[in-house]
CSV table of N, CA and C in Angstrom, one decimal:
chain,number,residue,atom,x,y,z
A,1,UNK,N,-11.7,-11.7,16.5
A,1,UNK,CA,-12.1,-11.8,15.1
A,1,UNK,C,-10.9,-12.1,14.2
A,2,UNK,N,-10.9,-13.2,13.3
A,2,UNK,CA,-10.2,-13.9,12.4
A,2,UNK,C,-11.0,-12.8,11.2
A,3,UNK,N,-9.2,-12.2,10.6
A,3,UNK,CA,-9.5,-11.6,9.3
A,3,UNK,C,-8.8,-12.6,8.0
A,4,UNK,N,-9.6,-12.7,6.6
A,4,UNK,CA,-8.4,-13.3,6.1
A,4,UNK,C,-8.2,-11.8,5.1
A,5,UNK,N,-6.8,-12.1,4.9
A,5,UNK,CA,-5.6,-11.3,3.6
A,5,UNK,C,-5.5,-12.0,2.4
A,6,UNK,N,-5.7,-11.1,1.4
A,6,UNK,CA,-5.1,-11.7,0.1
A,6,UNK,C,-3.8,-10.8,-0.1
A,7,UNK,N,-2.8,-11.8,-0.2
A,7,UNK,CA,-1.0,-11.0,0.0
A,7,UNK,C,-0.8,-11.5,-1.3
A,8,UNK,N,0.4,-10.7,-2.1
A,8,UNK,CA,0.4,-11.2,-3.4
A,8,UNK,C,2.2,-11.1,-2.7
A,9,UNK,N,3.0,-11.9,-3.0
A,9,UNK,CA,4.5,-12.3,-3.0
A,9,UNK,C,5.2,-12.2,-4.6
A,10,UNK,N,6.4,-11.3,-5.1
A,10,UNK,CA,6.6,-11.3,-6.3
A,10,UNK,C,7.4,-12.6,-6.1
A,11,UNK,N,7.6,-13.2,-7.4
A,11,UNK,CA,9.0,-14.1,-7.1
A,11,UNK,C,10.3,-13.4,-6.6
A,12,UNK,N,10.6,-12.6,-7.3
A,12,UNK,CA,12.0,-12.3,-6.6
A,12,UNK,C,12.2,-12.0,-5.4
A,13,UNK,N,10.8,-11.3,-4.6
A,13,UNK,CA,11.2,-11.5,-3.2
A,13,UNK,C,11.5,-12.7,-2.9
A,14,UNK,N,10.5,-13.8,-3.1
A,14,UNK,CA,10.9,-15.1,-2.5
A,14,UNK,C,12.2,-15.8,-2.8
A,15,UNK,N,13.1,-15.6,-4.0
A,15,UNK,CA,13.6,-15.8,-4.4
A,15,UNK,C,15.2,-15.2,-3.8
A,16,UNK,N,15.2,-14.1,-3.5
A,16,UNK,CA,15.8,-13.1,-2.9
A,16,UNK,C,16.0,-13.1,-1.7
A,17,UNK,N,15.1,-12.8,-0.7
A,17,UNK,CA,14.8,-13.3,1.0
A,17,UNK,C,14.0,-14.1,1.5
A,18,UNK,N,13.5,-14.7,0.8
A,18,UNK,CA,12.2,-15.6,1.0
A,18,UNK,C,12.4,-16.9,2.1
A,19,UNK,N,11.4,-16.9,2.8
A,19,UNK,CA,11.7,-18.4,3.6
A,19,UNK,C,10.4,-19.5,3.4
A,20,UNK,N,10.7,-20.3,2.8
A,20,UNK,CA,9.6,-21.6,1.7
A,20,UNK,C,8.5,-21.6,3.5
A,21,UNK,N,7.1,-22.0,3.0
A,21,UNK,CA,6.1,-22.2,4.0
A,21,UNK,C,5.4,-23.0,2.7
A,22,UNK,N,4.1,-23.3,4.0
A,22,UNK,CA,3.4,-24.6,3.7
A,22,UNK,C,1.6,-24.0,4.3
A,23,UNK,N,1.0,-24.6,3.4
A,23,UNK,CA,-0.4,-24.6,3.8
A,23,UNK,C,-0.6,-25.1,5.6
A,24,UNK,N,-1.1,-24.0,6.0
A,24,UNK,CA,-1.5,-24.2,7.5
A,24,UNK,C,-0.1,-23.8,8.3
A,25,UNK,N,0.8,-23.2,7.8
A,25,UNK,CA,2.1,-22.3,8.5
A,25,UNK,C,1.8,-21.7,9.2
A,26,UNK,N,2.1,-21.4,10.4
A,26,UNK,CA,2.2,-19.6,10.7
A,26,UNK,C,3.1,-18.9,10.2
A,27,UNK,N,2.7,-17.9,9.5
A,27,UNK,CA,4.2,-16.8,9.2
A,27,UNK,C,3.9,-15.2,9.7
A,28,UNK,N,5.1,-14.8,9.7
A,28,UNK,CA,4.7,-13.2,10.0
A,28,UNK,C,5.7,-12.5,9.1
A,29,UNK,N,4.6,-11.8,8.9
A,29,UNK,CA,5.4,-10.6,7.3
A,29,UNK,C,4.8,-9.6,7.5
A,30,UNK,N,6.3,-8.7,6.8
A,30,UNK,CA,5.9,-7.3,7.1
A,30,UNK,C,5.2,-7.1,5.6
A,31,UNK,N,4.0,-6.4,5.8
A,31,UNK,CA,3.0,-5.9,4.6
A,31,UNK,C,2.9,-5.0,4.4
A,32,UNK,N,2.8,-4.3,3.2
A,32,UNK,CA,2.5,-3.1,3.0
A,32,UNK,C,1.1,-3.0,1.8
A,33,UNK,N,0.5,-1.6,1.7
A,33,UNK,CA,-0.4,-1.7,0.5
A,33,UNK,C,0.1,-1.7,-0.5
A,34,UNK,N,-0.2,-2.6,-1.6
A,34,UNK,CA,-0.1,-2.0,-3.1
A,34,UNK,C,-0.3,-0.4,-3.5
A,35,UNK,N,1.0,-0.4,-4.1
A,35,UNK,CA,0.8,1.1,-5.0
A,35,UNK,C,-0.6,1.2,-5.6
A,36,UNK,N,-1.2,2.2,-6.3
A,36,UNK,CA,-1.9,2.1,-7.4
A,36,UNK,C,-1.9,1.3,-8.6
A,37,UNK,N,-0.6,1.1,-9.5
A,37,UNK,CA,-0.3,0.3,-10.7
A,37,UNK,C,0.6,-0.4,-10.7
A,38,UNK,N,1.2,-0.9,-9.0
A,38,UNK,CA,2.0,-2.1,-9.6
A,38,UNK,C,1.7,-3.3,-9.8
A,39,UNK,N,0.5,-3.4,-9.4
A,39,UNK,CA,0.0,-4.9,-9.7
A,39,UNK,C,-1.2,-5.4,-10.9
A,40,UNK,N,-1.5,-3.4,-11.9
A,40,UNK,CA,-2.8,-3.5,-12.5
A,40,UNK,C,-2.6,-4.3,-13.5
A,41,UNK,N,-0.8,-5.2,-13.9
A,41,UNK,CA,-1.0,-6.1,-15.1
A,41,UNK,C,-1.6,-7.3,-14.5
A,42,UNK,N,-1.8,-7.5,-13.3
A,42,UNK,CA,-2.3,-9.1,-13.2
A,42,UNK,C,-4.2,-9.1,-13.7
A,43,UNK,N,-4.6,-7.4,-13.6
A,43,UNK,CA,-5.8,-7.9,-14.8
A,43,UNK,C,-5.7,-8.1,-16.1
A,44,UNK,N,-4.3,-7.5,-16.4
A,44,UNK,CA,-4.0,-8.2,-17.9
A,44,UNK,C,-4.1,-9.4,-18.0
A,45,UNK,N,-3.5,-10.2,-17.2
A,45,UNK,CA,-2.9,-11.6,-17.8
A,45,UNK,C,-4.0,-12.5,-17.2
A,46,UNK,N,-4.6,-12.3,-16.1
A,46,UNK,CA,-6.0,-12.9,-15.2
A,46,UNK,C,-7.2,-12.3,-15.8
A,47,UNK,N,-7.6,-11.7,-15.4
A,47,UNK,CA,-9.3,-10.8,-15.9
A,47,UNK,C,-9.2,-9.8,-14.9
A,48,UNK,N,-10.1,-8.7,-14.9
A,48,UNK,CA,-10.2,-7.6,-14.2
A,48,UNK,C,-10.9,-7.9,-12.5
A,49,UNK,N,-10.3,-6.9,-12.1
A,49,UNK,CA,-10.9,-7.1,-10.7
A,49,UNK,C,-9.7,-8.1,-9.9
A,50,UNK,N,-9.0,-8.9,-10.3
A,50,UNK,CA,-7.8,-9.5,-9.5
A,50,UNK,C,-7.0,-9.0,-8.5
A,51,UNK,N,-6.5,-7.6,-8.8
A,51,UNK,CA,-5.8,-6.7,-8.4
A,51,UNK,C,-6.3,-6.0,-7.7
A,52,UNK,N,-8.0,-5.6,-7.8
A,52,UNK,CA,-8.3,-4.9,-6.5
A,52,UNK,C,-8.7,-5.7,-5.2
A,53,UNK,N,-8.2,-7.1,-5.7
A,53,UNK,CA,-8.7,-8.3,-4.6
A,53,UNK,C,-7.2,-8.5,-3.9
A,54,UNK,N,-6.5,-7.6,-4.3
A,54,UNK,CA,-4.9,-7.9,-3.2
A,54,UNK,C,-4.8,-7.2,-2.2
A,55,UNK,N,-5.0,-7.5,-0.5
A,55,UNK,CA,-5.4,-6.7,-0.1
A,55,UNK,C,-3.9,-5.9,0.4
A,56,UNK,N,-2.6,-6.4,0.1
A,56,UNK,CA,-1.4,-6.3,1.0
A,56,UNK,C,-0.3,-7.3,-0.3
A,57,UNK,N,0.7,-6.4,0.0
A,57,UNK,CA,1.7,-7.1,-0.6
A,57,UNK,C,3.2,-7.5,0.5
A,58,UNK,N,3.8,-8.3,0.3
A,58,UNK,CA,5.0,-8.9,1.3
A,58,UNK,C,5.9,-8.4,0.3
A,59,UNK,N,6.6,-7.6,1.6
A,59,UNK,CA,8.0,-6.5,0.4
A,59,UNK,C,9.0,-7.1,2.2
A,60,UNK,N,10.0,-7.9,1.4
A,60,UNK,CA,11.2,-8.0,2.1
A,60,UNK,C,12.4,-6.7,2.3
A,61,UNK,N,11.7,-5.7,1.4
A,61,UNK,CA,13.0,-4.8,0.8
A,61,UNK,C,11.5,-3.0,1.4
A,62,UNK,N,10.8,-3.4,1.9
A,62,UNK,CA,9.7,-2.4,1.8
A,62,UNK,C,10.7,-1.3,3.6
A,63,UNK,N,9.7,-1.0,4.1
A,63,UNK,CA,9.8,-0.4,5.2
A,63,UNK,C,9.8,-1.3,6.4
A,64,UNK,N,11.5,-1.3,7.2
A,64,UNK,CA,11.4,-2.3,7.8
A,64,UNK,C,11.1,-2.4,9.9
A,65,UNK,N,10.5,-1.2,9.5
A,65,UNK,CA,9.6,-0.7,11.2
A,65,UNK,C,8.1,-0.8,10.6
A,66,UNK,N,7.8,-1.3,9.4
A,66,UNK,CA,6.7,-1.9,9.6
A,66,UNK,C,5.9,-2.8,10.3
A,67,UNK,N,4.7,-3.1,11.1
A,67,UNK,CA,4.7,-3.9,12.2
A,67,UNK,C,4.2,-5.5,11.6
A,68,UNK,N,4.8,-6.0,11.8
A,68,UNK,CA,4.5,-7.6,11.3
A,68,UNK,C,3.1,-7.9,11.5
A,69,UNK,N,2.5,-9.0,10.6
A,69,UNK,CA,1.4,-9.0,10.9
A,69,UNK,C,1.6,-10.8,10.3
A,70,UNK,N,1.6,-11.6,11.6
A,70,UNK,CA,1.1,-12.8,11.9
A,70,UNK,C,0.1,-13.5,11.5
A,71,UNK,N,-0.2,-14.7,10.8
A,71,UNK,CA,-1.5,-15.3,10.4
A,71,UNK,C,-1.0,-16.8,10.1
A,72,UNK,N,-1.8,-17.7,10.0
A,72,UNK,CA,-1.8,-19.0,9.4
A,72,UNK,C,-2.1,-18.9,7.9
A,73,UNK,N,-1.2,-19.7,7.1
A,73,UNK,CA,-1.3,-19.8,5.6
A,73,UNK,C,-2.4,-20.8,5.2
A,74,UNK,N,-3.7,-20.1,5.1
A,74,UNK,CA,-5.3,-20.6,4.5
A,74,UNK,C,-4.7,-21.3,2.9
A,75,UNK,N,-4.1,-20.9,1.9
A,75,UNK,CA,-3.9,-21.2,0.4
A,75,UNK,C,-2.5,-20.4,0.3
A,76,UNK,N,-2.6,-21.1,-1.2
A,76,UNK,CA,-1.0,-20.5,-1.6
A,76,UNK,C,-1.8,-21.2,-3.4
A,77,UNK,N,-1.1,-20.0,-4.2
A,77,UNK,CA,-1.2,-20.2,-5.1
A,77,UNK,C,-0.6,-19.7,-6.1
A,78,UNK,N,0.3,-20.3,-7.3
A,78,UNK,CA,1.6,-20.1,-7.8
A,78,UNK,C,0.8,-19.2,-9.4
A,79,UNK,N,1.6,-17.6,-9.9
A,79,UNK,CA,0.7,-17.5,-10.8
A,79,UNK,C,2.2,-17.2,-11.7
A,80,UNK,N,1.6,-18.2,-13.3
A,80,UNK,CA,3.1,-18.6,-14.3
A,80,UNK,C,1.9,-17.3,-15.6
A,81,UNK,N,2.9,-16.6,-16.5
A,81,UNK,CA,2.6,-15.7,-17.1
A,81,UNK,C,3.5,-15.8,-18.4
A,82,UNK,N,2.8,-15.1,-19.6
A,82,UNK,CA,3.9,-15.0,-20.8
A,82,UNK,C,4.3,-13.5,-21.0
A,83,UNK,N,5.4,-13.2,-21.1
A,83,UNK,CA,5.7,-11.8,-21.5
A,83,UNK,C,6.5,-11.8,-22.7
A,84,UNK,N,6.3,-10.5,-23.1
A,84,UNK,CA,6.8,-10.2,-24.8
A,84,UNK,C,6.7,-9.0,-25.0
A,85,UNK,N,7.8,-8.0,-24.5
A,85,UNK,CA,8.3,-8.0,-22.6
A,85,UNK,C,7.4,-7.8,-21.7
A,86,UNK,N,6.3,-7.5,-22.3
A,86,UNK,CA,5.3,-6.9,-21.5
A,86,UNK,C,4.3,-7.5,-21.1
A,87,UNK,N,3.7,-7.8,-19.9
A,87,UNK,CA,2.8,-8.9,-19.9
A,87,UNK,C,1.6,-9.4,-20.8
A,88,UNK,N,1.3,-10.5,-21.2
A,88,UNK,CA,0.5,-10.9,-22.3
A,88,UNK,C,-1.2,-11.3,-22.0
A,89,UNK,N,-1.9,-10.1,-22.5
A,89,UNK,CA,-3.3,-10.5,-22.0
A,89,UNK,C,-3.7,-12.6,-21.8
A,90,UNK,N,-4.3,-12.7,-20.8
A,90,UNK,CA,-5.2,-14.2,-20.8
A,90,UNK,C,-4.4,-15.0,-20.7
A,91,UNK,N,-2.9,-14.1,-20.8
A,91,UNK,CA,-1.8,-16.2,-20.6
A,91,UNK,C,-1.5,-16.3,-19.3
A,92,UNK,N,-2.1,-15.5,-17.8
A,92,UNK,CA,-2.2,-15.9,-16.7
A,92,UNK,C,-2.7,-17.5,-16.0
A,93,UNK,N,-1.8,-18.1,-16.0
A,93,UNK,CA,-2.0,-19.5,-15.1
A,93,UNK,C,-1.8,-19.3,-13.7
A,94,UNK,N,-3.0,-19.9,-13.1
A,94,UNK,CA,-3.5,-19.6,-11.5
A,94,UNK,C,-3.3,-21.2,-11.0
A,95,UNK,N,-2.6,-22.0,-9.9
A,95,UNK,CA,-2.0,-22.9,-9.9
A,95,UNK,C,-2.2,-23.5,-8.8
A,96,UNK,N,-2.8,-23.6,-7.8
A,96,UNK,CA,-3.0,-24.1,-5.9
A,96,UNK,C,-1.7,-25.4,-6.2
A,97,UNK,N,-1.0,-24.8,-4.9
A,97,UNK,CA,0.1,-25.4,-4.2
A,97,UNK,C,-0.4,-25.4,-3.2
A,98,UNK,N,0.6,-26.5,-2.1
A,98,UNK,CA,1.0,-26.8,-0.8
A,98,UNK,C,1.9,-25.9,-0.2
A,99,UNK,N,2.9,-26.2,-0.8
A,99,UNK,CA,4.1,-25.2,-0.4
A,99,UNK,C,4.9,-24.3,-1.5
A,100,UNK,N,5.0,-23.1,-0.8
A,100,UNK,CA,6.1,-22.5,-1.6
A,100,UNK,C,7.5,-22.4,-1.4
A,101,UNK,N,7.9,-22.8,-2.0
A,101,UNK,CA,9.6,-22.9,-2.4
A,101,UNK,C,10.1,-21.6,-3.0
A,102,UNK,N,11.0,-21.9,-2.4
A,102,UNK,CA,12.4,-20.5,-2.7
A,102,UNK,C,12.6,-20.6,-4.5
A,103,UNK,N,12.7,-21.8,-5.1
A,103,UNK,CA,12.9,-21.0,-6.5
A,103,UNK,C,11.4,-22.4,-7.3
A,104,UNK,N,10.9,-21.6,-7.9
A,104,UNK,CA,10.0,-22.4,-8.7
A,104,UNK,C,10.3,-22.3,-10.6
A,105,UNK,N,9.9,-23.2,-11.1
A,105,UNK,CA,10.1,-23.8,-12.4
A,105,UNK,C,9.1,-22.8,-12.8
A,106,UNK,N,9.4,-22.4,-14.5
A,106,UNK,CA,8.7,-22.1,-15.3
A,106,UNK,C,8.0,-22.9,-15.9
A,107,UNK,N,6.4,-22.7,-16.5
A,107,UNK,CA,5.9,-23.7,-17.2
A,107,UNK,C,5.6,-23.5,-18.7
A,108,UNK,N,6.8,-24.5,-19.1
A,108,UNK,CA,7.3,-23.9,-20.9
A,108,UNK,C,7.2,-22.5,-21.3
A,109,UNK,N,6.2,-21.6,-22.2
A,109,UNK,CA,6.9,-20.3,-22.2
A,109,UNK,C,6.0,-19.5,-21.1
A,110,UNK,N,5.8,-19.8,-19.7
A,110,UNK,CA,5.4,-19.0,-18.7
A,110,UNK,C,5.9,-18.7,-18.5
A,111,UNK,N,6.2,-17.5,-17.6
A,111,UNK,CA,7.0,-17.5,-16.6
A,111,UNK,C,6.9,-17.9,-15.1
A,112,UNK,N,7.3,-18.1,-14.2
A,112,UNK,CA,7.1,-17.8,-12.4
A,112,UNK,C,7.1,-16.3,-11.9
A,113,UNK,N,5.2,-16.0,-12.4
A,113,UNK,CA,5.9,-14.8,-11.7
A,113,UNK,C,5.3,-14.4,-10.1
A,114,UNK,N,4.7,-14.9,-9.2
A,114,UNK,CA,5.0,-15.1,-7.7
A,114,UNK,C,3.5,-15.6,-7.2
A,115,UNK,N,3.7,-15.5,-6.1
A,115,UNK,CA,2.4,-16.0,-5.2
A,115,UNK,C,1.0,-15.6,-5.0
A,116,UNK,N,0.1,-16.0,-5.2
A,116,UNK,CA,-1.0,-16.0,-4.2
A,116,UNK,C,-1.2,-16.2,-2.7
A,117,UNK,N,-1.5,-15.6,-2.0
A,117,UNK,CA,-1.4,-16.2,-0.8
A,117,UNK,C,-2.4,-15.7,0.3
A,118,UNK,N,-3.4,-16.8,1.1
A,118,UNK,CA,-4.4,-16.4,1.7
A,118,UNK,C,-4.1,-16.3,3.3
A,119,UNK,N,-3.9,-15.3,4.1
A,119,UNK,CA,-3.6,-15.9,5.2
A,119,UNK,C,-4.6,-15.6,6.6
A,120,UNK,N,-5.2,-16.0,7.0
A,120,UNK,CA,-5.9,-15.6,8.3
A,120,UNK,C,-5.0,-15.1,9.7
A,121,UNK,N,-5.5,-14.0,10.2
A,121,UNK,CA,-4.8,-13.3,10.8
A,121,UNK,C,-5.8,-12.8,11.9
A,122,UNK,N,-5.6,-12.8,13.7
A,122,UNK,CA,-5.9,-12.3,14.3
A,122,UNK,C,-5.5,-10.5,14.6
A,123,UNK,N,-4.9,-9.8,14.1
A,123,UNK,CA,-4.4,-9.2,14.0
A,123,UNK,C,-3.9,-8.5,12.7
A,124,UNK,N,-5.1,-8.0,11.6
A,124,UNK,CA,-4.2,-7.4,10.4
A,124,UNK,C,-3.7,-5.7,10.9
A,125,UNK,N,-2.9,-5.5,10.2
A,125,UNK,CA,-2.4,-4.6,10.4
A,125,UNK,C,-3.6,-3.5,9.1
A,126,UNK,N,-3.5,-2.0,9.9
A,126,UNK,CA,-4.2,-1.0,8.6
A,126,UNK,C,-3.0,-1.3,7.7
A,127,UNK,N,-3.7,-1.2,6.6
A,127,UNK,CA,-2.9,-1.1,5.6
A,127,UNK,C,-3.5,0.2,4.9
């Protein structure tokens, strides 16, 4: 049985340790669950319910006897935000890419702040 994952990537991981992939990759990352509130601004800047739709997050810097969890990259999608410092309700831009790159452009006053990413996995790990 094929599960898919919704993994959310910050930029700075990718930015930091990241290795660029492409729609239809295999990758294997170590995942972990989302805290409770680190991710509850993306209902700010998206609409509600976004956040409970992440099922796993890819932490380069997380726990590293985590067990990898392998899949093909289904989507990838780049999400640019306004802050003032704090994230700004409704200015969430949701973006479908090909591939993601190690450093991505801001879009005028957006910012890059990380991935969407869908991946199918014979093997998810509990999270």
């Amino acid at each position: 049985m094929v599960v898919q994952l919704c993994v959310w990537m910050a930029s700075w991981q990718m930015e930091c340790c990241g290795t660029p992939f492409r729609k239809g990759a295999e990758v294997a990352w170590r995942l972990r669950n989302p805290n409770s509130t680190e991710l509850a601004w993306l209902d700010t800047v998206l609409h509600n319910g976004v956040a409970a739709s992440i099922d796993a997050v890819e932490d380069h810097h997380g726990d590293s006897s985590a067990p990898l969890t392998a899949g093909a990259v289904a989507s990838i999608a780049t999400l640019h935000c306004r802050f003032a410092p704090e994230p700004v309700a409704g200015s969430g831009l949701v973006t479908s890419q090909v591939m993601a790159g190690k450093w991505n452009d801001d879009l005028a006053d957006r910012r890059f702040a990380g991935f969407l990413v869908r991946i199918l996995t014979p093997n998810p790990v509990r999270l």
